[in-house]
Coordinates of C-alpha atoms and ligand atoms in Angstrom, one line a residue:
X1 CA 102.2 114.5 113.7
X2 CA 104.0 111.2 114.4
X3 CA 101.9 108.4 116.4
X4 CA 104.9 107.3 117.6
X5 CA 106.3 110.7 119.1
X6 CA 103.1 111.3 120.7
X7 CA 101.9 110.9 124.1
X8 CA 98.0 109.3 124.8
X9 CA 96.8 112.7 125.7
X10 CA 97.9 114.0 122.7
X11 CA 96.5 111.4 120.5
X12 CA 93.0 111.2 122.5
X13 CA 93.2 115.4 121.8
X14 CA 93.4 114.3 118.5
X15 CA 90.4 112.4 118.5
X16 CA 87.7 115.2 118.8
X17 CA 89.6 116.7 115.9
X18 CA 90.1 114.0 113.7
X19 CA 88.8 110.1 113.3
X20 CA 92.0 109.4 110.3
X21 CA 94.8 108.0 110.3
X22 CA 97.6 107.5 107.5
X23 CA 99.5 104.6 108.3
X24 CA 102.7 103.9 105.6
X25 CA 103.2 100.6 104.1
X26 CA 106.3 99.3 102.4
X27 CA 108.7 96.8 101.9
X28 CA 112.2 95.6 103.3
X29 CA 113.7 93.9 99.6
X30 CA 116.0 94.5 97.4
X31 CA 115.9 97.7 94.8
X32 CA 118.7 97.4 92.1
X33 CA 122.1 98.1 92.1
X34 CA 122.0 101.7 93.3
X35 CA 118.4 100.8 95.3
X36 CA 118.0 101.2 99.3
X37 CA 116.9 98.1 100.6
X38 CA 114.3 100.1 102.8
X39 CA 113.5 102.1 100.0
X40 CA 109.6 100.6 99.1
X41 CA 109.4 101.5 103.0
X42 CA 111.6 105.1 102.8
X43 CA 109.3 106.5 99.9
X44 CA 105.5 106.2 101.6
X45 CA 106.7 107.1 104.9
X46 CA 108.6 110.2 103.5
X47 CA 105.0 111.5 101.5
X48 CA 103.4 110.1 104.7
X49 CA 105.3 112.6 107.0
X50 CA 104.5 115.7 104.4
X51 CA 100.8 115.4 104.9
X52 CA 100.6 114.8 108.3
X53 CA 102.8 118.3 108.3
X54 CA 100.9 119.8 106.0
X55 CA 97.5 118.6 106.4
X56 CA 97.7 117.9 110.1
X57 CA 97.4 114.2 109.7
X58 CA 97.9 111.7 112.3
X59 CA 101.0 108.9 111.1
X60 CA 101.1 105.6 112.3
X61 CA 104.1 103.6 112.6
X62 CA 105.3 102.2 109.1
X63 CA 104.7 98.9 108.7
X64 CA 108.2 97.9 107.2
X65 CA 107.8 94.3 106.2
X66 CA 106.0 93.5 103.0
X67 CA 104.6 90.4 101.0
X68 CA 108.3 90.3 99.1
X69 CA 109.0 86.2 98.4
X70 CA 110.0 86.7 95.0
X71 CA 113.1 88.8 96.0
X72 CA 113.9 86.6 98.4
X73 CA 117.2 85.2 95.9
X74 CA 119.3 88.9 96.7
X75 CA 120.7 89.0 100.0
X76 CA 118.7 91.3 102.7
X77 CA 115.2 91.0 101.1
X78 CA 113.0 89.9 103.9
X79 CA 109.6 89.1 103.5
X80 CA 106.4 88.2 105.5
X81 CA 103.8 85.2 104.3
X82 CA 100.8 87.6 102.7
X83 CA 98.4 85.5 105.9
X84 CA 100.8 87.2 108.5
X85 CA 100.2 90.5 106.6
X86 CA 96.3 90.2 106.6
X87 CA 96.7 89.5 110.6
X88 CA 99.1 92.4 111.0
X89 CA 96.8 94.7 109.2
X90 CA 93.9 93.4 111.0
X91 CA 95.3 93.8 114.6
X92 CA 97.1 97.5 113.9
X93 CA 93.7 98.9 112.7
X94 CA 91.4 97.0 115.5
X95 CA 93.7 98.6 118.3
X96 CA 93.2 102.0 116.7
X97 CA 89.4 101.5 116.3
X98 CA 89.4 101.0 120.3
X99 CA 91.0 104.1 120.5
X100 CA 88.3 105.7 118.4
X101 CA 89.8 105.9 115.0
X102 CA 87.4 104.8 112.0
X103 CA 89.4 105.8 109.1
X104 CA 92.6 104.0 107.8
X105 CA 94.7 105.2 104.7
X106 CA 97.6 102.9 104.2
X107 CA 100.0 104.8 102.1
X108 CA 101.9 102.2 99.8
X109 CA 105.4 101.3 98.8
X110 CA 105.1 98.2 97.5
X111 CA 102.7 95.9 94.9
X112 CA 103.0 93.0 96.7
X113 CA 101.3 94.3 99.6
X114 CA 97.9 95.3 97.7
X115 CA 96.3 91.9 97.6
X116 CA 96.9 91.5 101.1
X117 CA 95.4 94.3 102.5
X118 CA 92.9 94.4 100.3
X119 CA 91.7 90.6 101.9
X120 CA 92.6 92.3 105.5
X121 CA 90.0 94.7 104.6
X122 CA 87.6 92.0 103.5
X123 CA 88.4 90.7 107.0
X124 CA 87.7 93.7 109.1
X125 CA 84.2 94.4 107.2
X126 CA 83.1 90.7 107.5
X127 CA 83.2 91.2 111.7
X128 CA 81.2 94.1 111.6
X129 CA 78.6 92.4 108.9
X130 CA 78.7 89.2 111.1
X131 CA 77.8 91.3 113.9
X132 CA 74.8 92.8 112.1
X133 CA 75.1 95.1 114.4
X134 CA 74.2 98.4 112.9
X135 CA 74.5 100.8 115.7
X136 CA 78.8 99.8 115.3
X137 CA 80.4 102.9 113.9
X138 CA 81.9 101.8 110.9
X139 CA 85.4 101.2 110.0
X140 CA 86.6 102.4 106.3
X141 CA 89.7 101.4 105.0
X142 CA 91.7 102.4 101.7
X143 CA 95.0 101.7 100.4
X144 CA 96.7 104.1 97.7
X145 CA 100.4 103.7 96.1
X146 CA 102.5 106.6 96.1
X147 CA 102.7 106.3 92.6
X148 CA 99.1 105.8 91.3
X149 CA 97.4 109.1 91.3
X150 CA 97.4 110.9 88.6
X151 CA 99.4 113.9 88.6
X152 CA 102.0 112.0 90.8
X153 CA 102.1 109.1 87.8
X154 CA 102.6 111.8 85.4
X155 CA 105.3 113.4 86.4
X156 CA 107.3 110.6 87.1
X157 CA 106.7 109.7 83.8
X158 CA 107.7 112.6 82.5
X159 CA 110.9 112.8 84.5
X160 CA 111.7 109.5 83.6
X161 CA 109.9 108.1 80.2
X162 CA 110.2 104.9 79.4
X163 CA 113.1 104.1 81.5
X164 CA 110.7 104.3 84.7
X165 CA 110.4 100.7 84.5
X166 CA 109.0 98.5 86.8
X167 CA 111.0 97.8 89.9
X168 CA 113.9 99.4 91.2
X169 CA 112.4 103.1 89.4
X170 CA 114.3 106.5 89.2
X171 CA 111.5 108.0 90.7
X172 CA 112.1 105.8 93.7
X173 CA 115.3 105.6 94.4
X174 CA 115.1 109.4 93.6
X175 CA 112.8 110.0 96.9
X176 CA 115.7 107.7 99.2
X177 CA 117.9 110.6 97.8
X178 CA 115.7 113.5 98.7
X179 CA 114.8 112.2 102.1
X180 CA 118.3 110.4 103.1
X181 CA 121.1 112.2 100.9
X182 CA 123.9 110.5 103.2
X183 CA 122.9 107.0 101.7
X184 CA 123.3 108.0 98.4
X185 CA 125.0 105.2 96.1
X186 CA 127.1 105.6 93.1
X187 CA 127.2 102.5 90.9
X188 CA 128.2 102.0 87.3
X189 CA 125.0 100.1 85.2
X190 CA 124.1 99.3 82.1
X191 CA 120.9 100.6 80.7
X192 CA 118.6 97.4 81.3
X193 CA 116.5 94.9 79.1
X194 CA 113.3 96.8 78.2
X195 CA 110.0 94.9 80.0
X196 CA 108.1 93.5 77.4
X197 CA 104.6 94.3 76.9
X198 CA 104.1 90.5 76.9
X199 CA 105.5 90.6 80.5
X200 CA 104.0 93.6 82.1
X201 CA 100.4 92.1 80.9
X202 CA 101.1 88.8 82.6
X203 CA 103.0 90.3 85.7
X204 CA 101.5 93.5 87.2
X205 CA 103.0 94.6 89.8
X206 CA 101.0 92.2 92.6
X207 CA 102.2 89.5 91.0
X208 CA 105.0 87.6 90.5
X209 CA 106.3 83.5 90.6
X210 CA 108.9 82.6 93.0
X211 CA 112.1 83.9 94.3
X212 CA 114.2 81.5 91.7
X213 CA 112.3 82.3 88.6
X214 CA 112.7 86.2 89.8
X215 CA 116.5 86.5 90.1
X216 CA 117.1 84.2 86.8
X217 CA 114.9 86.5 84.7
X218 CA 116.1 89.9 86.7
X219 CA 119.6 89.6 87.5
X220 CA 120.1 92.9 89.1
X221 CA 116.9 93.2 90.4
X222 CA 115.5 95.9 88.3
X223 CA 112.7 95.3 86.1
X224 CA 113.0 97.7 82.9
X225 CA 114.2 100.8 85.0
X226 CA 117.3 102.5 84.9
X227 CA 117.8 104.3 88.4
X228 CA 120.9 105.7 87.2
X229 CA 118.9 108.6 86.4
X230 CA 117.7 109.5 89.7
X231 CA 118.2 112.4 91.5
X232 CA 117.9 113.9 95.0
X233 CA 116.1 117.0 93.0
X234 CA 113.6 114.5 91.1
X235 CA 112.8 113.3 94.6
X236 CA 112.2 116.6 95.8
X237 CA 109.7 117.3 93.3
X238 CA 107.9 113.7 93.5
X239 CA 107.5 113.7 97.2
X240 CA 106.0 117.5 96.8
X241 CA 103.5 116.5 94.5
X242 CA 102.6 113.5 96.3
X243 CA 102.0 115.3 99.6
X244 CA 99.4 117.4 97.9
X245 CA 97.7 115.1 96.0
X246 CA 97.5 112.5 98.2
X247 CA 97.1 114.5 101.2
X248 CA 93.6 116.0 99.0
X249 CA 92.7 112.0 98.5
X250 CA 93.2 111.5 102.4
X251 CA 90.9 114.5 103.4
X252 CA 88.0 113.7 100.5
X253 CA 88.3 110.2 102.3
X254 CA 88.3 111.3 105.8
X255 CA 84.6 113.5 104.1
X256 CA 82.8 110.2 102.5
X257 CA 81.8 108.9 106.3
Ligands
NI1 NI1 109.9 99.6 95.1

């Protein structure tokens, strides 16, 4: 069930059923030389819509513009300043609590985004504690990427092994297949420079220098993945396995009060 393709009476029926809402987080940047631009955007939204099918989950609107600056030297990467993040995520989930909604999952694309919402978070709990007010019903907040639950991290790992990379992943650009086959591209690469182990200890994935430094050292904008190995299939599988097990993750979240 979409937010967005709901009336108010719908979503207020969905209120004495349900507090939780999954709201999709992504990215609109760059993703190699066979990468969607939308596609850190196209992948939660995509797992997003499966639970709210198959779990009867609420979906909020994605939130399509990410904390991206350091793929800001390709052409179509857009980004938003991590402060405007924290105040986006601040206002979507303080609307939604004055609806009645107490639980946010923000389903994530992209790494840049997790230090950001993690501070919005800080934010929203810091009113309520100001406001020692403890009759306030209180608001929890989680963010999970696609990627990072176990079984879901395994088999893309599997699929994939060592050429799952960093940025610009098989397993990625695999799900833009599955969910939008008609925007499928073709493109001859080479396989890419390993990431060092040097370089995945000093960059994890939230964290990167500037847009310069980024397309010197990445030239076609993957980081140690090769996404010629992605299939519509792969992203069939990954986006299956996802709805379960993040779908279970939502519910035991929506069950801790
Ligand atoms: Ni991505």
């Amino acid at each position: 069930m979409l937010l967005h393709h709901s009336t108010w009476h719908e979503v207020e029926d969905y209120l004495t059923r349900s507090k939780g809402l999954i709201i999709p987080i992504g990215s609109t940047e760059q993703h190699g030389p066979n990468g969607l631009i939308g596609t850190d955007s196209i992948c939660p939204e995509t797992i997003a819509r499966g639970i709210g099918e198959r779990f009867g989950a609420l979906v909020g609107p994605t939130v399509t513009l990410g904390v991206a600056q350091f793929n800001l030297g390709f052409p179509g990467s857009v980004s938003v300043r991590p402060t405007t993040m924290i105040a986006l995520i601040q206002d979507y989930v303080s609307s939604l609590v004055r609806s009645g909604f107490d639980h946010f999952y923000f389903l994530n694309g992209h790494g840049g985004n997790l230090a950001p919402a993690r501070a919005a978070f800080q934010e929203i709990y810091t009113e309520t504690s100001l406001r020692h007010a403890a009759d306030d019903h209180p608001i929890r907040c989680r963010i999970r990427s696609w990627w990072e639950l176990p079984r879901t991290n395994a088999l893309r790992h599997d699929m994939f092994g060592e050429w799952e990379g960093v940025h610009a992943t098989p397993s990625e650009v695999a799900i833009t297949q599955h969910a939008y086959p008609d925007a499928i591209k073709v493109r001859d690469m080479n396989k890419p420079e390993r990431v060092s182990e040097e370089y995945l200890r000093d960059h994890p994935s939230d964290d990167h220098y500037d847009a310069h430094h980024h397309r010197e050292k990445f030239p076609d904008g993957r980081i140690g993945s090769d996404p010629s190995l992605a299939t519509p299939d792969a992203g069939a599988r990954l986006v299956d396995c996802a709805i379960d097990e993040m779908g279970k993750d939502f519910q035991s979240f929506l069950a801790e009060g």
